PDB file of C-alpha atoms in Angstrom:
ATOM      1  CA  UNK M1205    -152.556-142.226  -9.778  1.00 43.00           C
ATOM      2  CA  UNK M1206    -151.980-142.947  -5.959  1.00 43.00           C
ATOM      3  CA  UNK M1207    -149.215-141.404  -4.358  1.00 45.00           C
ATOM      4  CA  UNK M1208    -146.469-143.740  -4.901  1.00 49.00           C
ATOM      5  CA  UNK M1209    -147.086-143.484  -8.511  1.00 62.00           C
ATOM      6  CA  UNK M1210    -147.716-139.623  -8.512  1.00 78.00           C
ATOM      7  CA  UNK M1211    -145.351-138.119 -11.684  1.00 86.00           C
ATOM      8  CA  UNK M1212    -142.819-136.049 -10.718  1.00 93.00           C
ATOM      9  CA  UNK M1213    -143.240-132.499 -12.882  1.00 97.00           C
ATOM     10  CA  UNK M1214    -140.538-132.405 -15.552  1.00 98.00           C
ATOM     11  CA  UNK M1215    -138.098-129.235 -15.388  1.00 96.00           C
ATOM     12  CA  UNK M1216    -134.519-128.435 -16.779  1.00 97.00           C
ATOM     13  CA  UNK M1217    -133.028-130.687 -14.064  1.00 97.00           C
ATOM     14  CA  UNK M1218    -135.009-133.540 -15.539  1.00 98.00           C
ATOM     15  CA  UNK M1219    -134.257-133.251 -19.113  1.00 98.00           C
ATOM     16  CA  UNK M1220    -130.868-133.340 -18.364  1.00 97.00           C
ATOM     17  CA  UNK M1221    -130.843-136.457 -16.580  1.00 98.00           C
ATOM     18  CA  UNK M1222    -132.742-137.982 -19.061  1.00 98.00           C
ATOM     19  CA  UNK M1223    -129.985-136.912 -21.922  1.00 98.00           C
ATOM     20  CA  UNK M1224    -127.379-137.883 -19.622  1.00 98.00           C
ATOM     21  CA  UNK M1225    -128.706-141.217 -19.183  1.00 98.00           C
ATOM     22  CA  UNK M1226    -129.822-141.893 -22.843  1.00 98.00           C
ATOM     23  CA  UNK M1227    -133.458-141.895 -22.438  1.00 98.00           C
ATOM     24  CA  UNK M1228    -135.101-140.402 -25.610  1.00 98.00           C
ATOM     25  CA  UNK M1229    -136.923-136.889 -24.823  1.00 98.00           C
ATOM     26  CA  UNK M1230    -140.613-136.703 -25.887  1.00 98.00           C
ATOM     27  CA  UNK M1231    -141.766-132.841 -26.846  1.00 98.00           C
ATOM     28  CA  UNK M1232    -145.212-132.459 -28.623  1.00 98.00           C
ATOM     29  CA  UNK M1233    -146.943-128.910 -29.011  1.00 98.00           C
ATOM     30  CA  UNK M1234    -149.908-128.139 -26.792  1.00 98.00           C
ATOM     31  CA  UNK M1235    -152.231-124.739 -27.329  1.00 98.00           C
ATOM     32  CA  UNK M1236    -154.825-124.889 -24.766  1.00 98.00           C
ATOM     33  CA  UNK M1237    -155.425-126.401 -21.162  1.00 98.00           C
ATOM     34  CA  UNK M1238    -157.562-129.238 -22.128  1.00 98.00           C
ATOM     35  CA  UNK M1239    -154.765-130.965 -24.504  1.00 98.00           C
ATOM     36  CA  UNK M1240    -152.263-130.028 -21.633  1.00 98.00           C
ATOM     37  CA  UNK M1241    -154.262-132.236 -19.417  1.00 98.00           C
ATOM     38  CA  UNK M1242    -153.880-135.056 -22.270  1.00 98.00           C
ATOM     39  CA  UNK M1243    -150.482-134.935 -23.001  1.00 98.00           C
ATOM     40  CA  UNK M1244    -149.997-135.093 -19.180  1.00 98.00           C
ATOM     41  CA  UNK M1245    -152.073-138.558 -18.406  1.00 96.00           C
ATOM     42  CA  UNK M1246    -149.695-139.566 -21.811  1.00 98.00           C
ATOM     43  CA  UNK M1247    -146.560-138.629 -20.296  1.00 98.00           C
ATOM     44  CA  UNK M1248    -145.203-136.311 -22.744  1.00 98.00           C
ATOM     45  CA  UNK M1249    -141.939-134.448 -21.052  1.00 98.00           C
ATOM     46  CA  UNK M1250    -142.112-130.945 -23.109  1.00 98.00           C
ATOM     47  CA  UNK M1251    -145.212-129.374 -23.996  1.00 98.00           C
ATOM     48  CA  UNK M1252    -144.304-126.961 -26.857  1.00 98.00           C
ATOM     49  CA  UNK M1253    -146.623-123.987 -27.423  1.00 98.00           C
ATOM     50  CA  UNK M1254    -145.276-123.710 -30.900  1.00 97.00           C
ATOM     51  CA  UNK M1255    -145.983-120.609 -33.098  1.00 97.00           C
ATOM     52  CA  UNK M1256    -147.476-123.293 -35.685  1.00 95.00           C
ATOM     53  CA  UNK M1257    -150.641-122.009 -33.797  1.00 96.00           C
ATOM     54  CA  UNK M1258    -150.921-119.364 -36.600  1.00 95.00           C
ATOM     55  CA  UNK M1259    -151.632-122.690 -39.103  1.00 92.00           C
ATOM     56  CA  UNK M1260    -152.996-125.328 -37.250  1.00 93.00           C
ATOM     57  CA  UNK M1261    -154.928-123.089 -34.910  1.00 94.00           C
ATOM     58  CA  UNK M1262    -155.648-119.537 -37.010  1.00 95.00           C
ATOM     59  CA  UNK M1263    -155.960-121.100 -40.343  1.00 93.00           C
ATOM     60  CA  UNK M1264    -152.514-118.707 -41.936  1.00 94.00           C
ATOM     61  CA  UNK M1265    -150.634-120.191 -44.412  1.00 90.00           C
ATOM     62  CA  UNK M1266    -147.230-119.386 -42.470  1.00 91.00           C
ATOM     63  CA  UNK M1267    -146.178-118.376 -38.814  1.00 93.00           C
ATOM     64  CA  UNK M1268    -145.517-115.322 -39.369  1.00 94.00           C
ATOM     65  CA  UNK M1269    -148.505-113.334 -38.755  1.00 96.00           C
ATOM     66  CA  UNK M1270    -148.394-114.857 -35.272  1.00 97.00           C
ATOM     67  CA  UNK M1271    -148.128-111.947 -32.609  1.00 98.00           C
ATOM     68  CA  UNK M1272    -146.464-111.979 -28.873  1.00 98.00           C
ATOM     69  CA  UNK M1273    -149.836-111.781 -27.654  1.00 98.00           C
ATOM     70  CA  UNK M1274    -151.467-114.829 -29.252  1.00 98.00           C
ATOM     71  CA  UNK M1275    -148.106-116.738 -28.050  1.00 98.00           C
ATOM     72  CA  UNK M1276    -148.862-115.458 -24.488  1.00 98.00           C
ATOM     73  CA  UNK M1277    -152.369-116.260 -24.214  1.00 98.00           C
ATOM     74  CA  UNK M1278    -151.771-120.011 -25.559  1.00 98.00           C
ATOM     75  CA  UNK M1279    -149.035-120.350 -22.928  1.00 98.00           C
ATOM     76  CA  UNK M1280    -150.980-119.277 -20.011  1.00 98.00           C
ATOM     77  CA  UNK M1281    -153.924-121.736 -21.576  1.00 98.00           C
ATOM     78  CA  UNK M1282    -151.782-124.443 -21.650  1.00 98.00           C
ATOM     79  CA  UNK M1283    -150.140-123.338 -18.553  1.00 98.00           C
ATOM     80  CA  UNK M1284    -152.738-123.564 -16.709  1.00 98.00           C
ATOM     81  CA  UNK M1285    -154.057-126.789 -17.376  1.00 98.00           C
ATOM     82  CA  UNK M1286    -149.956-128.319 -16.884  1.00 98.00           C
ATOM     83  CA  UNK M1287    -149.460-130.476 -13.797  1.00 97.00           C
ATOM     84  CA  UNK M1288    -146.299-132.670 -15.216  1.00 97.00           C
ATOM     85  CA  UNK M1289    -144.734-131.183 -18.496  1.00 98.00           C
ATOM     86  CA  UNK M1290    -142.294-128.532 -19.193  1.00 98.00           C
ATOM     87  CA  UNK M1291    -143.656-125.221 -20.643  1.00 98.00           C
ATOM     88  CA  UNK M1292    -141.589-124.499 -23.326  1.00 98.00           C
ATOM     89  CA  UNK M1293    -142.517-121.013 -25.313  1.00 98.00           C
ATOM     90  CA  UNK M1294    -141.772-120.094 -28.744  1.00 98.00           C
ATOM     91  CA  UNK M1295    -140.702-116.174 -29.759  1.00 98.00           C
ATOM     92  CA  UNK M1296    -143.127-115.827 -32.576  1.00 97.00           C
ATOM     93  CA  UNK M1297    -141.465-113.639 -35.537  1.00 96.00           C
ATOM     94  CA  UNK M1298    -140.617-110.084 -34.830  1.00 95.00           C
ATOM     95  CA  UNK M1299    -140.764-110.913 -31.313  1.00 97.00           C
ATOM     96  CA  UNK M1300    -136.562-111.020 -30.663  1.00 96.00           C
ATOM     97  CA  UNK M1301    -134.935-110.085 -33.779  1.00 87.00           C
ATOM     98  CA  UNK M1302    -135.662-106.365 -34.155  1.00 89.00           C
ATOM     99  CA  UNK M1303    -134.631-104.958 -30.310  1.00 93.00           C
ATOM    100  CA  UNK M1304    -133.018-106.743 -28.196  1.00 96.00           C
ATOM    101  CA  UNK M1305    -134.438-104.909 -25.252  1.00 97.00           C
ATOM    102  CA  UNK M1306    -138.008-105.665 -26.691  1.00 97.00           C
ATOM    103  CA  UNK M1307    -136.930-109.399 -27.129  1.00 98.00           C
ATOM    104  CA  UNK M1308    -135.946-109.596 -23.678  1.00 98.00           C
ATOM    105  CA  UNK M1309    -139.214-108.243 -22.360  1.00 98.00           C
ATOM    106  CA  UNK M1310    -141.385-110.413 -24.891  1.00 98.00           C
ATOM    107  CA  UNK M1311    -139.498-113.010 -23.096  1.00 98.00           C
ATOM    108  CA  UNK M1312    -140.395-111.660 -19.738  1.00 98.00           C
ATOM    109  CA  UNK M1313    -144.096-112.130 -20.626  1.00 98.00           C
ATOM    110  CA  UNK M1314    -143.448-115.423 -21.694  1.00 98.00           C
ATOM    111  CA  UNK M1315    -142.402-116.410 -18.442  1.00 98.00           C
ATOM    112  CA  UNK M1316    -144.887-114.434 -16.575  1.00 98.00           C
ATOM    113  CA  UNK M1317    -147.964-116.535 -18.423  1.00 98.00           C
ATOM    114  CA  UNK M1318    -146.386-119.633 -17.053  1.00 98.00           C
ATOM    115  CA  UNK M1319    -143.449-120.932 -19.383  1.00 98.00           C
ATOM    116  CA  UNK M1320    -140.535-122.701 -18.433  1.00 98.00           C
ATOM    117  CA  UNK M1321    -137.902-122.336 -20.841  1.00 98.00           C
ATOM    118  CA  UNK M1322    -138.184-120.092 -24.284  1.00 98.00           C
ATOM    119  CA  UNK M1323    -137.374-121.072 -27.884  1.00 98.00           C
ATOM    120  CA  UNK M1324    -136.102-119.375 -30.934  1.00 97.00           C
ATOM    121  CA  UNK M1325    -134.966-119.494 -34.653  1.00 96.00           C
ATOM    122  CA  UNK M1326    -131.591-118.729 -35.272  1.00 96.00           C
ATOM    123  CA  UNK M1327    -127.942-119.555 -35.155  1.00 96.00           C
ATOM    124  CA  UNK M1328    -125.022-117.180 -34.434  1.00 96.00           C
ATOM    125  CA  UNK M1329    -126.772-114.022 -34.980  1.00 95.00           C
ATOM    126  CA  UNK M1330    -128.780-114.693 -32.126  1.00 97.00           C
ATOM    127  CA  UNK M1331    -126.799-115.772 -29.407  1.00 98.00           C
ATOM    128  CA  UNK M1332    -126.172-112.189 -28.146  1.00 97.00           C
ATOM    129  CA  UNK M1333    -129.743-112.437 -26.660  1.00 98.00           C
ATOM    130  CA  UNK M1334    -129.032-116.333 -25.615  1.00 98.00           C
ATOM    131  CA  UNK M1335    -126.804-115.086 -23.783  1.00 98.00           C
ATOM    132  CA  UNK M1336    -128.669-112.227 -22.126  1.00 98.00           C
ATOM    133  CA  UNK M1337    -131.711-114.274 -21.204  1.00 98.00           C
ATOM    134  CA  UNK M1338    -129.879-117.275 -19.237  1.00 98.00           C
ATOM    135  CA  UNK M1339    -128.108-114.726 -17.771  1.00 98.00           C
ATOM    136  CA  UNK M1340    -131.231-113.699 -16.435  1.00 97.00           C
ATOM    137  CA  UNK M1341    -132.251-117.100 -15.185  1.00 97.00           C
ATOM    138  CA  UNK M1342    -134.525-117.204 -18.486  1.00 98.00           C
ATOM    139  CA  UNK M1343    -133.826-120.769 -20.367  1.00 98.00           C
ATOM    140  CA  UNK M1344    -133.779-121.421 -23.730  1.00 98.00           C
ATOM    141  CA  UNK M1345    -133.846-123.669 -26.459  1.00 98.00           C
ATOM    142  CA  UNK M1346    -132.657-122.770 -29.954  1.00 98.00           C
ATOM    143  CA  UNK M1347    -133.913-123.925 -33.131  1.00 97.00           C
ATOM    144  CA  UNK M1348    -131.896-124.451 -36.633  1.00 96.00           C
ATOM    145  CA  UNK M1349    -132.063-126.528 -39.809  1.00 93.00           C
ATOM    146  CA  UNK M1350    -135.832-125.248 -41.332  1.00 87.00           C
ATOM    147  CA  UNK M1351    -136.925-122.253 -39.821  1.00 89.00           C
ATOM    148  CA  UNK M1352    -140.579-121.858 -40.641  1.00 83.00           C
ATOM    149  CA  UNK M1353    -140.297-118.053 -39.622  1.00 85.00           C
ATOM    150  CA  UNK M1354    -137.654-117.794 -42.767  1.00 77.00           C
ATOM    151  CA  UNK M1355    -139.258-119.841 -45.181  1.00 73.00           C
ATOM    152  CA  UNK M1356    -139.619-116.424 -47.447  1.00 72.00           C
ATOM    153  CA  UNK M1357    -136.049-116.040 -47.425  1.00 72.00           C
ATOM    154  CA  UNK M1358    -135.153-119.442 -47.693  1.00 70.00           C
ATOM    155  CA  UNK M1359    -137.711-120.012 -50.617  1.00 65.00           C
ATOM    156  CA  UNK M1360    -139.853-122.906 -49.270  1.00 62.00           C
ATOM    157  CA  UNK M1361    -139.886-125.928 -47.071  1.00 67.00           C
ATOM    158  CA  UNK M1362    -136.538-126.902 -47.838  1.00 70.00           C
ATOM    159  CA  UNK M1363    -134.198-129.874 -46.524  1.00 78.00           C
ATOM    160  CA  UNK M1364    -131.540-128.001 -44.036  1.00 82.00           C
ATOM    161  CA  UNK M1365    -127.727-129.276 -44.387  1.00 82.00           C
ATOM    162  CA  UNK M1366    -127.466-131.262 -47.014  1.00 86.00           C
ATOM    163  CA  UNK M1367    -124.478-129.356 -48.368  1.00 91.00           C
ATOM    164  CA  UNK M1368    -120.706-129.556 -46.803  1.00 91.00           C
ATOM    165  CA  UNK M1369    -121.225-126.114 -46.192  1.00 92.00           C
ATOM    166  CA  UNK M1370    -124.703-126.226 -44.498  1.00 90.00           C
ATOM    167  CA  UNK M1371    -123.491-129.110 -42.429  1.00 93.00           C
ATOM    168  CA  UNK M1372    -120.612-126.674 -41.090  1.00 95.00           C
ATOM    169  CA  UNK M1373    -123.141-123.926 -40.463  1.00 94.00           C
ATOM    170  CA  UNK M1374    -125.343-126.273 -38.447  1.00 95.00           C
ATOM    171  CA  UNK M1375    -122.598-127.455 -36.690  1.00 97.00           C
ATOM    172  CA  UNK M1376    -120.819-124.051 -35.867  1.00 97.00           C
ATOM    173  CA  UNK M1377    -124.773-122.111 -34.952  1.00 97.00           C
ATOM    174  CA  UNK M1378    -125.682-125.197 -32.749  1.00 98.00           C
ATOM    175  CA  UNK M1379    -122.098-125.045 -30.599  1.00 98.00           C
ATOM    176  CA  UNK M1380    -122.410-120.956 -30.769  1.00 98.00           C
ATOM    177  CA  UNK M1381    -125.961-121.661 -28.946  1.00 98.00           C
ATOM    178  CA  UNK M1382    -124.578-123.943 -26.592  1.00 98.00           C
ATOM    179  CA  UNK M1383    -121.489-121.711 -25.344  1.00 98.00           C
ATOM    180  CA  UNK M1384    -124.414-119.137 -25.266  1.00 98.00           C
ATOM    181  CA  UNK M1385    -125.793-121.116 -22.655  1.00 98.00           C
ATOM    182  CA  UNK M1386    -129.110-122.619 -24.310  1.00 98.00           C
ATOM    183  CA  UNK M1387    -130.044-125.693 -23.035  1.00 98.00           C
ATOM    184  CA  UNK M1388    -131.291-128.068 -25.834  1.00 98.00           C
ATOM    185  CA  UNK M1389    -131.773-127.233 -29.579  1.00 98.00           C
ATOM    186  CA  UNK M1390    -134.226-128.366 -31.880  1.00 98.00           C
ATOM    187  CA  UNK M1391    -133.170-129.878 -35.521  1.00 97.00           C
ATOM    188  CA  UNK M1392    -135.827-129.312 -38.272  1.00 95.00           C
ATOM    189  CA  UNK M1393    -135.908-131.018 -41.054  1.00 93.00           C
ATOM    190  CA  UNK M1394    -131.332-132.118 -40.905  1.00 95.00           C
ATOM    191  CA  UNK M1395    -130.576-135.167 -42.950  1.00 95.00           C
ATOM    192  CA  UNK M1396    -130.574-138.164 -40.084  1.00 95.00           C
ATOM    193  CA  UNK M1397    -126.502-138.550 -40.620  1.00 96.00           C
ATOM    194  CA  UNK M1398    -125.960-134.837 -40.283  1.00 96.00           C
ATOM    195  CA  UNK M1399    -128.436-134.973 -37.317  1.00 96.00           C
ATOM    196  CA  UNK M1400    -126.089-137.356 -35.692  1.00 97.00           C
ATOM    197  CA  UNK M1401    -123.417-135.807 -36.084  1.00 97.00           C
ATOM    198  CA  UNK M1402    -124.455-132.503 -34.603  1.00 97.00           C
ATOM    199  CA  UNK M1403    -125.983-134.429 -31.838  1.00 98.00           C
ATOM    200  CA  UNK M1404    -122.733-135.907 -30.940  1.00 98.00           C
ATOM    201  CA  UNK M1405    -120.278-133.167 -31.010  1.00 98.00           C
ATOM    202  CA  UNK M1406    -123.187-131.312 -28.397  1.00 98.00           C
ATOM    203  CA  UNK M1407    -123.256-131.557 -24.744  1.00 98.00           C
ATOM    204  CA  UNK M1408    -126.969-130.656 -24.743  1.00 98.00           C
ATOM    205  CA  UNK M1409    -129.975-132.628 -26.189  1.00 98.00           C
ATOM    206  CA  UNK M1410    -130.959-132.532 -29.495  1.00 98.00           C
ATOM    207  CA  UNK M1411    -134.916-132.487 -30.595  1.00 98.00           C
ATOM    208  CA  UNK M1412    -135.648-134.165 -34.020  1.00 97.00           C
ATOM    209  CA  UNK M1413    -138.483-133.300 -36.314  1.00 96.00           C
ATOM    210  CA  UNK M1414    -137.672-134.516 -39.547  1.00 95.00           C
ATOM    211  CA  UNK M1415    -134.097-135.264 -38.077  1.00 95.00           C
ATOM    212  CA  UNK M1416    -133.870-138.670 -38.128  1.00 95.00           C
ATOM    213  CA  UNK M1417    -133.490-141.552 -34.690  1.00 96.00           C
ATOM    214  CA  UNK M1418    -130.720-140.187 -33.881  1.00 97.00           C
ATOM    215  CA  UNK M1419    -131.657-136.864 -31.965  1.00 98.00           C
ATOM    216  CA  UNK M1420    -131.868-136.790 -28.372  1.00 98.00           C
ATOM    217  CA  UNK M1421    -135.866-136.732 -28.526  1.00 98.00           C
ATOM    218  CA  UNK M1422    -138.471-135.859 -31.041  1.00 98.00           C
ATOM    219  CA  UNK M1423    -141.128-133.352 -31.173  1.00 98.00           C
ATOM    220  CA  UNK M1424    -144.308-133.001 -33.483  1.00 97.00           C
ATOM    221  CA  UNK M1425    -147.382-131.119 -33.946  1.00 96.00           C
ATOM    222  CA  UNK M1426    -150.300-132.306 -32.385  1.00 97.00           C
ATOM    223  CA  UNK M1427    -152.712-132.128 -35.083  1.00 95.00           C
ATOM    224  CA  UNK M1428    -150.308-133.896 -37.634  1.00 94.00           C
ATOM    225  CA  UNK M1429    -150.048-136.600 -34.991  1.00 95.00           C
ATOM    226  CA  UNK M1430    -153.699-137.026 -34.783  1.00 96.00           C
ATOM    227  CA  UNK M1431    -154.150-136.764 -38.473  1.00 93.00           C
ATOM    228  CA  UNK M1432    -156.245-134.013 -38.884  1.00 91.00           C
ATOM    229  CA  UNK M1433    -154.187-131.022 -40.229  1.00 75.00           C
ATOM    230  CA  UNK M1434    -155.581-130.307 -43.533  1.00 71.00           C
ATOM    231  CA  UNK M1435    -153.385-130.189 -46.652  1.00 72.00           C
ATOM    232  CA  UNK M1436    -150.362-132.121 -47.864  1.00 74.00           C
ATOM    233  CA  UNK M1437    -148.914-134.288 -44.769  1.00 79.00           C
ATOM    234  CA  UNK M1438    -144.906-133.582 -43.773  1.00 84.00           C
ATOM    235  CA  UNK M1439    -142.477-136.672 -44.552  1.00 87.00           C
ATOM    236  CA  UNK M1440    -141.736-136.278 -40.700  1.00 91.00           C
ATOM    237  CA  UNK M1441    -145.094-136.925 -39.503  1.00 93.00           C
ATOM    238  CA  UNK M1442    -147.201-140.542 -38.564  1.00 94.00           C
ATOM    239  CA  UNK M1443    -150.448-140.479 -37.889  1.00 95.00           C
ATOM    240  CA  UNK M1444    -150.507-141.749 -34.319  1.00 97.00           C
ATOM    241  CA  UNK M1445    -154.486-142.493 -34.556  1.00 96.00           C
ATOM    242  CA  UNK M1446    -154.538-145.299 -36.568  1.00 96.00           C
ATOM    243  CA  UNK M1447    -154.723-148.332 -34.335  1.00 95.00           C
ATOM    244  CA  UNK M1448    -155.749-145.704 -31.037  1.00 97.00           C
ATOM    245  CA  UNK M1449    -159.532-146.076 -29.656  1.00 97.00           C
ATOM    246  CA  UNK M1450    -158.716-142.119 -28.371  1.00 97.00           C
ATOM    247  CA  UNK M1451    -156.606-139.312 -28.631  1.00 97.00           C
ATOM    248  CA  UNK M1452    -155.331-140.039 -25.444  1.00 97.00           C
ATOM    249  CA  UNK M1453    -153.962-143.486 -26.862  1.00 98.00           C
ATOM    250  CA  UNK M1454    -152.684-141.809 -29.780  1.00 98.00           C
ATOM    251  CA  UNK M1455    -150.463-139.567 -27.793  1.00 98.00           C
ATOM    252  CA  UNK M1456    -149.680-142.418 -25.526  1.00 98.00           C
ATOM    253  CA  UNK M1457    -148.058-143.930 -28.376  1.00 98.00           C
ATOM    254  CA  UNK M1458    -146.349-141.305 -29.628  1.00 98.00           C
ATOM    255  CA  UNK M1459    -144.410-141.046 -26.327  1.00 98.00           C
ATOM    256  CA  UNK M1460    -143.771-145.294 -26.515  1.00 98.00           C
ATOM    257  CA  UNK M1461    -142.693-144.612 -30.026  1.00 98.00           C
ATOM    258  CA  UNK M1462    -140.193-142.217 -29.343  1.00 98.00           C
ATOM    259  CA  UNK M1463    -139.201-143.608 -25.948  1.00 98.00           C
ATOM    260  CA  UNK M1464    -138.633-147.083 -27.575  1.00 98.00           C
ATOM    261  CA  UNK M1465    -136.841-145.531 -30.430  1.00 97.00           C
ATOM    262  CA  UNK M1466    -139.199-147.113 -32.869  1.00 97.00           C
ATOM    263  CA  UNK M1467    -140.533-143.480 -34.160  1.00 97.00           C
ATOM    264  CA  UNK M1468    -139.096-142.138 -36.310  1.00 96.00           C
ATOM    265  CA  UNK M1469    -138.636-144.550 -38.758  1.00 92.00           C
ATOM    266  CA  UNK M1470    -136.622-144.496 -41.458  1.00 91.00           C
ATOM    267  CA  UNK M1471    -139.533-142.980 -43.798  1.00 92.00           C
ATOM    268  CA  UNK M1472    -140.257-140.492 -41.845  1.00 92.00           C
ATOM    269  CA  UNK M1473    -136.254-139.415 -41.900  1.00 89.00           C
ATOM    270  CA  UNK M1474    -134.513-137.442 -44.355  1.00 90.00           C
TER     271      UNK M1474
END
């Protein structure tokens, strides 16, 4: 790139004038400095270091045995290899639910190993500490619909809101985490129509995976984009290397796809 085309770095600021002016937001995870370096030359906005590192990376069959220090060590990787993106941080589980004084400095290290903005599971209940961190100047993004850190209590990988009743619940935990001050939320696994209409009654963006074109952006896991996580593929996924002569390509189109609001399709929507 010469200087007239040089890429401005993405931050909070940015997102929101992207939301504001209807331009899809593109978040894919990232765990280590060379993919960083990738999903920059692609143009991806939000670089999620997602605690699906404990499956895709570790080889566990859940999140959960995901610790605060594996989370800081893959955010400082991909950190460090970030020119462009926003660092966005997940709270692995146990990390924020137990003590809120503990959450707040697991937080702290996030930051401190180079992340922008941190995310969590969690509706109502956790708000309190929503609260608390942007109070602090620490952003944050929640997360509802699927949890992957509660799939023991919720029983399995299980469609979110598909009930009257779950719909209110999304509806009331994502405007609870926006008067708590976080600034975007991601949808996991929402029917599309319930999807929409949490994403309109918000005044923050909305990240889709498995929640249908109408989110403010989408956000998947690298290694289901590139087609190589082992086991039975997500409805929510497309492999992105099929027609790609790289992985650079691959991600490349991932960010057209969402930005053109071709992906997702309706089959990979709920």
């Amino acid at each position: 790139m010469d200087q007239k085309t040089e890429r401005k770095p993405v931050r909070l600021s940015t997102i929101k004038k992207m939301y504001e002016a209807g331009e899809p937001i593109v978040m894919l995870t990232c765990y280590d400095a060379t993919f960083s370096s990738v999903e920059d030359e692609a143009g991806v906005d939000i670089k999620l270091i997602g605690d699906s590192l404990g499956m895709v990376m570790q080889g566990h069959e859940t999140t959960l045995p995901v610790t605060i220090d594996d989370m800081v060590y893959h955010t400082a990787c991909v950190a460090r290899g970030n020119k462009y993106g926003l660092v966005l941080a997940d709270m692995n589980f146990g990390s924020y639910l137990v003590n809120e004084d503990e959450a707040v400095a697991n937080a702290v290290k996030l930051m401190q190993a180079g992340a922008h903005m941190v995310k969590f599971e969690g509706g109502v209940e956790v708000c309190p500490l929503a609260r608390r961190l942007t109070a602090m100047g620490i952003p944050v993004c929640g997360h509802v619909g699927f949890t992957p850190q509660s799939v023991n209590a919720i029983g399995g990988y299980f469609v979110q809101g598909k009930t009257k009743s779950g719909e209110e619940k999304l509806l009331a935990d994502t405007l609870a985490l926006q008067e708590a001050g976080a600034s975007m939320i991601v949808l996991e696994m929402v029917p599309a129509d319930v999807a929409k209409r949490v994403t309109e009654a918000l005044s923050i963006p909305t990240i889709g995976i498995g929640g249908g074109l109408n989110c403010s952006g989408q956000v998947l896991v690298l290694q289901d984009l590139l087609g190589i996580f082992p086991g039975r593929k997500p409805r929510f996924t497309k492999n992105f290397m099929e027609g790609a002569a790289s992985i650079k390509e691959a991600v490349a189109n991932y960010v057209k796809a969402v930005k053109n609001r071709k992906f997702p399709a309706p089959e990979h929507s709920f």
